[in-house]
Amino acid sequence: MSEKGISGILNINKPAGITSHDVVNQVRGLIGIRKVGHAGTLDPMATGVLLICIGQATRLAEYLMKGQKVYRATVLFGQTTDTYDADGEIVFEVDPSILTEGAVNQAFLSFVGRVCQVPPPFSAIKKGGIPLYK
């Protein structure tokens, strides 16, 4: 296969348990070309849309990452973990029955619109070129 002949964007539903780079490597193996990258990074435990750019389309990755994102989550009230997700060690626990509907709704409102979020200590964000989850 010619490296120049294949270009495009794949919309992959990344499963939990693999990294975004693992998906890139799988695509490289399937299509037999090296010029493959992803637009954005999903944490290993995250599932969802991962855009894979192939060939000339790799130039579009930076523009694709500027698009609007939507997140969906399942929430467990009453526990805090060291990783801020379900995979971490529980570091704080409280009886969730003390929460009121009003308090929960108020907390959810803080996530509507543009949100500046502190990344969890075990995220795909890189510090010194190394993902925090490593």
Short mmCIF file of N, CA and C in Angstrom, two decimals:
data_model
loop_
_atom_site.label_atom_id
_atom_site.label_comp_id
_atom_site.label_asym_id
_atom_site.label_seq_id
_atom_site.Cartn_x
_atom_site.Cartn_y
_atom_site.Cartn_z
N MET A 1 0.83 -1.19 0.00
CA MET A 1 0.00 0.00 0.00
C MET A 1 0.87 1.25 0.00
N SER A 2 0.50 2.21 -0.78
CA SER A 2 1.24 3.46 -0.85
C SER A 2 0.89 4.37 0.31
N GLU A 3 1.89 4.95 0.96
CA GLU A 3 1.66 5.89 2.06
C GLU A 3 0.83 7.09 1.59
N LYS A 4 1.01 7.49 0.34
CA LYS A 4 0.32 8.68 -0.18
C LYS A 4 -1.12 8.39 -0.59
N GLY A 5 -1.46 7.14 -0.80
CA GLY A 5 -2.78 6.79 -1.33
C GLY A 5 -3.92 6.80 -0.33
N ILE A 6 -3.63 6.72 0.95
CA ILE A 6 -4.70 6.61 1.95
C ILE A 6 -4.71 7.84 2.84
N SER A 7 -5.85 8.52 2.87
CA SER A 7 -6.05 9.66 3.77
C SER A 7 -7.50 9.65 4.22
N GLY A 8 -7.73 10.10 5.44
CA GLY A 8 -9.10 10.19 5.92
C GLY A 8 -9.15 10.25 7.43
N ILE A 9 -10.37 10.28 7.93
CA ILE A 9 -10.60 10.35 9.37
C ILE A 9 -11.55 9.22 9.76
N LEU A 10 -11.15 8.45 10.75
CA LEU A 10 -12.00 7.38 11.28
C LEU A 10 -12.61 7.84 12.59
N ASN A 11 -13.86 7.55 12.78
CA ASN A 11 -14.58 7.85 14.02
C ASN A 11 -14.63 6.53 14.80
N ILE A 12 -13.73 6.38 15.76
CA ILE A 12 -13.60 5.12 16.51
C ILE A 12 -14.28 5.25 17.87
N ASN A 13 -15.03 4.23 18.26
CA ASN A 13 -15.60 4.17 19.60
C ASN A 13 -14.60 3.42 20.48
N LYS A 14 -13.71 4.18 21.16
CA LYS A 14 -12.65 3.57 21.96
C LYS A 14 -13.23 2.87 23.18
N PRO A 15 -12.88 1.60 23.38
CA PRO A 15 -13.33 0.90 24.58
C PRO A 15 -12.44 1.23 25.78
N ALA A 16 -12.92 0.93 26.97
CA ALA A 16 -12.12 1.11 28.18
C ALA A 16 -10.99 0.09 28.19
N GLY A 17 -9.90 0.46 28.84
CA GLY A 17 -8.81 -0.49 29.03
C GLY A 17 -7.66 -0.36 28.06
N ILE A 18 -7.79 0.49 27.06
CA ILE A 18 -6.67 0.71 26.13
C ILE A 18 -6.44 2.21 25.99
N THR A 19 -5.23 2.57 25.59
CA THR A 19 -4.89 3.98 25.41
C THR A 19 -5.26 4.43 24.00
N SER A 20 -5.30 5.73 23.82
CA SER A 20 -5.54 6.29 22.49
C SER A 20 -4.43 5.85 21.53
N HIS A 21 -3.20 5.78 22.05
CA HIS A 21 -2.08 5.36 21.21
C HIS A 21 -2.21 3.88 20.82
N ASP A 22 -2.79 3.06 21.69
CA ASP A 22 -3.04 1.66 21.33
C ASP A 22 -3.95 1.58 20.11
N VAL A 23 -4.96 2.46 20.06
CA VAL A 23 -5.88 2.49 18.91
C VAL A 23 -5.12 2.88 17.65
N VAL A 24 -4.25 3.89 17.76
CA VAL A 24 -3.43 4.31 16.61
C VAL A 24 -2.60 3.13 16.11
N ASN A 25 -1.97 2.41 17.02
CA ASN A 25 -1.14 1.26 16.63
C ASN A 25 -1.96 0.17 15.95
N GLN A 26 -3.19 -0.06 16.44
CA GLN A 26 -4.06 -1.05 15.80
C GLN A 26 -4.41 -0.64 14.38
N VAL A 27 -4.73 0.64 14.19
CA VAL A 27 -5.07 1.14 12.85
C VAL A 27 -3.85 1.03 11.94
N ARG A 28 -2.68 1.41 12.43
CA ARG A 28 -1.45 1.28 11.63
C ARG A 28 -1.26 -0.16 11.16
N GLY A 29 -1.48 -1.09 12.07
CA GLY A 29 -1.33 -2.50 11.72
C GLY A 29 -2.35 -2.97 10.69
N LEU A 30 -3.57 -2.48 10.80
CA LEU A 30 -4.63 -2.90 9.89
C LEU A 30 -4.46 -2.35 8.48
N ILE A 31 -4.03 -1.09 8.37
CA ILE A 31 -3.96 -0.48 7.04
C ILE A 31 -2.55 -0.45 6.46
N GLY A 32 -1.57 -0.76 7.30
CA GLY A 32 -0.20 -0.89 6.80
C GLY A 32 0.51 0.41 6.49
N ILE A 33 0.09 1.52 7.10
CA ILE A 33 0.84 2.76 6.92
C ILE A 33 1.16 3.37 8.28
N ARG A 34 2.19 4.18 8.29
CA ARG A 34 2.72 4.74 9.53
C ARG A 34 2.08 6.08 9.92
N LYS A 35 1.67 6.87 8.94
CA LYS A 35 1.19 8.23 9.20
C LYS A 35 -0.26 8.19 9.70
N VAL A 36 -0.39 7.88 11.00
CA VAL A 36 -1.69 7.78 11.66
C VAL A 36 -1.56 8.48 13.01
N GLY A 37 -2.55 9.28 13.38
CA GLY A 37 -2.54 9.94 14.68
C GLY A 37 -3.96 10.13 15.18
N HIS A 38 -4.09 10.63 16.40
CA HIS A 38 -5.43 10.86 16.96
C HIS A 38 -5.62 12.33 17.30
N ALA A 39 -6.86 12.77 17.20
CA ALA A 39 -7.21 14.15 17.54
C ALA A 39 -7.77 14.15 18.95
N GLY A 40 -6.92 14.45 19.91
CA GLY A 40 -7.32 14.41 21.31
C GLY A 40 -6.96 13.08 21.92
N THR A 41 -6.99 13.03 23.23
CA THR A 41 -6.62 11.83 23.96
C THR A 41 -7.72 11.48 24.95
N LEU A 42 -8.06 10.20 24.99
CA LEU A 42 -8.98 9.71 26.01
C LEU A 42 -8.17 8.91 27.03
N ASP A 43 -8.48 9.09 28.31
CA ASP A 43 -7.81 8.30 29.35
C ASP A 43 -8.06 6.82 29.09
N PRO A 44 -7.17 5.95 29.55
CA PRO A 44 -7.34 4.51 29.31
C PRO A 44 -8.70 3.96 29.77
N MET A 45 -9.23 4.44 30.89
CA MET A 45 -10.52 3.89 31.36
C MET A 45 -11.72 4.52 30.64
N ALA A 46 -11.50 5.62 29.91
CA ALA A 46 -12.59 6.31 29.24
C ALA A 46 -13.02 5.58 27.97
N THR A 47 -14.30 5.67 27.68
CA THR A 47 -14.83 5.16 26.42
C THR A 47 -15.39 6.34 25.65
N GLY A 48 -15.47 6.19 24.34
CA GLY A 48 -16.09 7.25 23.55
C GLY A 48 -15.40 7.50 22.24
N VAL A 49 -15.82 8.59 21.60
CA VAL A 49 -15.34 8.93 20.26
C VAL A 49 -13.88 9.34 20.29
N LEU A 50 -13.09 8.68 19.46
CA LEU A 50 -11.69 9.02 19.25
C LEU A 50 -11.51 9.17 17.74
N LEU A 51 -11.17 10.38 17.31
CA LEU A 51 -10.97 10.62 15.88
C LEU A 51 -9.56 10.23 15.50
N ILE A 52 -9.44 9.32 14.54
CA ILE A 52 -8.15 8.84 14.05
C ILE A 52 -7.91 9.44 12.67
N CYS A 53 -6.81 10.17 12.55
CA CYS A 53 -6.46 10.84 11.29
C CYS A 53 -5.40 10.01 10.57
N ILE A 54 -5.61 9.84 9.27
CA ILE A 54 -4.73 9.01 8.46
C ILE A 54 -4.18 9.83 7.30
N GLY A 55 -2.88 9.65 7.03
CA GLY A 55 -2.23 10.30 5.90
C GLY A 55 -2.31 11.81 5.97
N GLN A 56 -2.73 12.43 4.86
CA GLN A 56 -2.82 13.89 4.78
C GLN A 56 -3.78 14.46 5.82
N ALA A 57 -4.74 13.68 6.27
CA ALA A 57 -5.73 14.16 7.24
C ALA A 57 -5.12 14.41 8.62
N THR A 58 -3.89 13.94 8.86
CA THR A 58 -3.25 14.22 10.15
C THR A 58 -3.06 15.72 10.34
N ARG A 59 -3.02 16.46 9.25
CA ARG A 59 -2.88 17.93 9.34
C ARG A 59 -4.12 18.59 9.93
N LEU A 60 -5.22 17.88 9.94
CA LEU A 60 -6.48 18.44 10.44
C LEU A 60 -6.68 18.23 11.94
N ALA A 61 -5.84 17.42 12.56
CA ALA A 61 -6.03 17.05 13.97
C ALA A 61 -6.16 18.27 14.88
N GLU A 62 -5.30 19.25 14.71
CA GLU A 62 -5.34 20.43 15.60
C GLU A 62 -6.66 21.18 15.48
N TYR A 63 -7.26 21.18 14.30
CA TYR A 63 -8.53 21.88 14.10
C TYR A 63 -9.69 21.05 14.67
N LEU A 64 -9.60 19.75 14.54
CA LEU A 64 -10.64 18.88 15.08
C LEU A 64 -10.71 18.98 16.60
N MET A 65 -9.56 19.17 17.24
CA MET A 65 -9.52 19.24 18.71
C MET A 65 -10.15 20.52 19.25
N LYS A 66 -10.32 21.52 18.39
CA LYS A 66 -10.92 22.78 18.84
C LYS A 66 -12.44 22.71 18.85
N GLY A 67 -13.01 21.63 18.35
CA GLY A 67 -14.46 21.50 18.29
C GLY A 67 -15.08 21.31 19.66
N GLN A 68 -16.39 21.46 19.70
CA GLN A 68 -17.14 21.31 20.95
C GLN A 68 -17.14 19.85 21.38
N LYS A 69 -17.06 19.63 22.68
CA LYS A 69 -17.07 18.28 23.23
C LYS A 69 -18.26 18.14 24.18
N VAL A 70 -18.79 16.95 24.24
CA VAL A 70 -19.88 16.64 25.16
C VAL A 70 -19.46 15.41 25.95
N TYR A 71 -19.69 15.45 27.25
CA TYR A 71 -19.33 14.34 28.11
C TYR A 71 -20.57 13.77 28.78
N ARG A 72 -20.57 12.46 28.95
CA ARG A 72 -21.63 11.78 29.68
C ARG A 72 -20.95 10.96 30.77
N ALA A 73 -21.54 10.94 31.95
CA ALA A 73 -20.91 10.24 33.07
C ALA A 73 -21.96 9.53 33.92
N THR A 74 -21.51 8.50 34.59
CA THR A 74 -22.29 7.83 35.62
C THR A 74 -21.65 8.23 36.94
N VAL A 75 -22.47 8.64 37.89
CA VAL A 75 -21.96 9.20 39.14
C VAL A 75 -22.34 8.30 40.31
N LEU A 76 -21.38 8.09 41.20
CA LEU A 76 -21.62 7.39 42.46
C LEU A 76 -21.41 8.41 43.57
N PHE A 77 -22.46 8.71 44.30
CA PHE A 77 -22.36 9.69 45.37
C PHE A 77 -21.85 9.04 46.65
N GLY A 78 -21.05 9.78 47.40
CA GLY A 78 -20.63 9.34 48.72
C GLY A 78 -19.22 8.81 48.81
N GLN A 79 -18.50 8.75 47.69
CA GLN A 79 -17.12 8.26 47.73
C GLN A 79 -16.20 9.20 46.95
N THR A 80 -15.00 9.35 47.46
CA THR A 80 -13.93 10.07 46.76
C THR A 80 -12.75 9.12 46.65
N THR A 81 -12.13 9.08 45.46
CA THR A 81 -10.96 8.22 45.28
C THR A 81 -9.72 9.06 44.98
N ASP A 82 -8.56 8.44 45.11
CA ASP A 82 -7.31 9.15 44.87
C ASP A 82 -7.10 9.48 43.39
N THR A 83 -7.85 8.83 42.51
CA THR A 83 -7.72 9.07 41.07
C THR A 83 -8.90 9.86 40.50
N TYR A 84 -9.87 10.19 41.32
CA TYR A 84 -11.10 10.89 40.93
C TYR A 84 -11.98 10.06 40.00
N ASP A 85 -11.78 8.75 39.96
CA ASP A 85 -12.60 7.88 39.12
C ASP A 85 -12.87 6.57 39.87
N ALA A 86 -13.58 5.65 39.22
CA ALA A 86 -13.97 4.40 39.86
C ALA A 86 -12.81 3.42 40.06
N ASP A 87 -11.68 3.65 39.41
CA ASP A 87 -10.55 2.72 39.52
C ASP A 87 -9.66 2.97 40.72
N GLY A 88 -9.78 4.13 41.35
CA GLY A 88 -8.87 4.50 42.44
C GLY A 88 -9.22 3.89 43.78
N GLU A 89 -8.34 4.13 44.73
CA GLU A 89 -8.56 3.72 46.11
C GLU A 89 -9.47 4.74 46.79
N ILE A 90 -10.45 4.26 47.54
CA ILE A 90 -11.37 5.16 48.25
C ILE A 90 -10.60 5.86 49.37
N VAL A 91 -10.64 7.20 49.34
CA VAL A 91 -9.94 7.99 50.35
C VAL A 91 -10.91 8.73 51.27
N PHE A 92 -12.19 8.76 50.89
CA PHE A 92 -13.19 9.43 51.72
C PHE A 92 -14.55 8.81 51.41
N GLU A 93 -15.34 8.59 52.45
CA GLU A 93 -16.67 8.02 52.25
C GLU A 93 -17.67 8.71 53.17
N VAL A 94 -18.87 8.93 52.65
CA VAL A 94 -19.94 9.54 53.43
C VAL A 94 -21.26 8.90 52.98
N ASP A 95 -22.22 8.86 53.87
CA ASP A 95 -23.53 8.31 53.54
C ASP A 95 -24.21 9.26 52.54
N PRO A 96 -24.46 8.79 51.30
CA PRO A 96 -25.04 9.68 50.29
C PRO A 96 -26.47 10.10 50.59
N SER A 97 -27.13 9.44 51.53
CA SER A 97 -28.52 9.79 51.83
C SER A 97 -28.64 11.18 52.47
N ILE A 98 -27.50 11.76 52.91
CA ILE A 98 -27.55 13.10 53.49
C ILE A 98 -27.67 14.19 52.42
N LEU A 99 -27.45 13.82 51.15
CA LEU A 99 -27.55 14.79 50.06
C LEU A 99 -29.01 15.11 49.76
N THR A 100 -29.25 16.37 49.47
CA THR A 100 -30.59 16.77 49.04
C THR A 100 -30.60 16.92 47.52
N GLU A 101 -31.78 16.84 46.95
CA GLU A 101 -31.91 17.01 45.50
C GLU A 101 -31.40 18.39 45.09
N GLY A 102 -31.68 19.40 45.89
CA GLY A 102 -31.23 20.75 45.60
C GLY A 102 -29.72 20.87 45.58
N ALA A 103 -29.05 20.20 46.52
CA ALA A 103 -27.59 20.24 46.57
C ALA A 103 -26.98 19.56 45.35
N VAL A 104 -27.58 18.44 44.94
CA VAL A 104 -27.08 17.72 43.76
C VAL A 104 -27.28 18.57 42.51
N ASN A 105 -28.46 19.15 42.35
CA ASN A 105 -28.73 20.01 41.19
C ASN A 105 -27.78 21.20 41.15
N GLN A 106 -27.51 21.79 42.30
CA GLN A 106 -26.59 22.92 42.37
C GLN A 106 -25.18 22.50 41.94
N ALA A 107 -24.75 21.33 42.39
CA ALA A 107 -23.43 20.83 42.01
C ALA A 107 -23.35 20.58 40.50
N PHE A 108 -24.40 20.01 39.92
CA PHE A 108 -24.41 19.76 38.48
C PHE A 108 -24.35 21.06 37.69
N LEU A 109 -24.99 22.12 38.18
CA LEU A 109 -24.97 23.40 37.48
C LEU A 109 -23.56 23.95 37.32
N SER A 110 -22.66 23.58 38.22
CA SER A 110 -21.28 24.06 38.11
C SER A 110 -20.54 23.43 36.93
N PHE A 111 -21.14 22.41 36.30
CA PHE A 111 -20.52 21.76 35.15
C PHE A 111 -21.18 22.14 33.83
N VAL A 112 -22.09 23.09 33.84
CA VAL A 112 -22.77 23.53 32.63
C VAL A 112 -22.00 24.70 32.04
N GLY A 113 -21.81 24.67 30.71
CA GLY A 113 -21.09 25.75 30.03
C GLY A 113 -19.60 25.48 29.99
N ARG A 114 -18.86 26.54 29.82
CA ARG A 114 -17.40 26.43 29.73
C ARG A 114 -16.84 26.23 31.14
N VAL A 115 -16.09 25.15 31.33
CA VAL A 115 -15.59 24.79 32.65
C VAL A 115 -14.08 24.62 32.60
N CYS A 116 -13.39 25.25 33.52
CA CYS A 116 -11.95 25.05 33.66
C CYS A 116 -11.77 24.01 34.77
N GLN A 117 -11.31 22.84 34.38
CA GLN A 117 -11.25 21.72 35.30
C GLN A 117 -9.80 21.35 35.61
N VAL A 118 -9.52 21.07 36.87
CA VAL A 118 -8.20 20.59 37.26
C VAL A 118 -8.12 19.12 36.87
N PRO A 119 -7.09 18.73 36.12
CA PRO A 119 -7.01 17.32 35.70
C PRO A 119 -6.73 16.40 36.89
N PRO A 120 -7.29 15.20 36.86
CA PRO A 120 -7.01 14.25 37.92
C PRO A 120 -5.54 13.84 37.91
N PRO A 121 -5.03 13.37 39.05
CA PRO A 121 -3.62 13.00 39.12
C PRO A 121 -3.24 11.81 38.25
N PHE A 122 -4.22 11.06 37.75
CA PHE A 122 -3.94 9.91 36.90
C PHE A 122 -4.62 10.09 35.55
N SER A 123 -4.39 11.22 34.89
CA SER A 123 -5.04 11.48 33.60
C SER A 123 -4.05 11.31 32.46
N ALA A 124 -4.56 11.47 31.23
CA ALA A 124 -3.71 11.36 30.03
C ALA A 124 -2.93 12.64 29.77
N ILE A 125 -3.17 13.69 30.57
CA ILE A 125 -2.42 14.94 30.41
C ILE A 125 -0.94 14.64 30.66
N LYS A 126 -0.10 15.23 29.84
CA LYS A 126 1.34 14.95 29.95
C LYS A 126 2.07 16.01 30.77
N LYS A 127 2.96 15.54 31.61
CA LYS A 127 3.85 16.41 32.37
C LYS A 127 5.26 15.91 32.09
N GLY A 128 6.08 16.79 31.50
CA GLY A 128 7.42 16.36 31.11
C GLY A 128 7.40 15.30 30.03
N GLY A 129 6.35 15.32 29.20
CA GLY A 129 6.24 14.37 28.09
C GLY A 129 5.70 13.01 28.50
N ILE A 130 5.35 12.83 29.77
CA ILE A 130 4.87 11.53 30.26
C ILE A 130 3.44 11.69 30.78
N PRO A 131 2.50 10.83 30.33
CA PRO A 131 1.13 10.91 30.84
C PRO A 131 1.10 10.72 32.36
N LEU A 132 0.24 11.48 33.04
CA LEU A 132 0.15 11.40 34.50
C LEU A 132 -0.24 10.02 34.99
N TYR A 133 -0.96 9.23 34.16
CA TYR A 133 -1.39 7.91 34.62
C TYR A 133 -0.25 6.90 34.68
N LYS A 134 0.93 7.24 34.16
CA LYS A 134 2.05 6.29 34.18
C LYS A 134 2.91 6.47 35.40
#
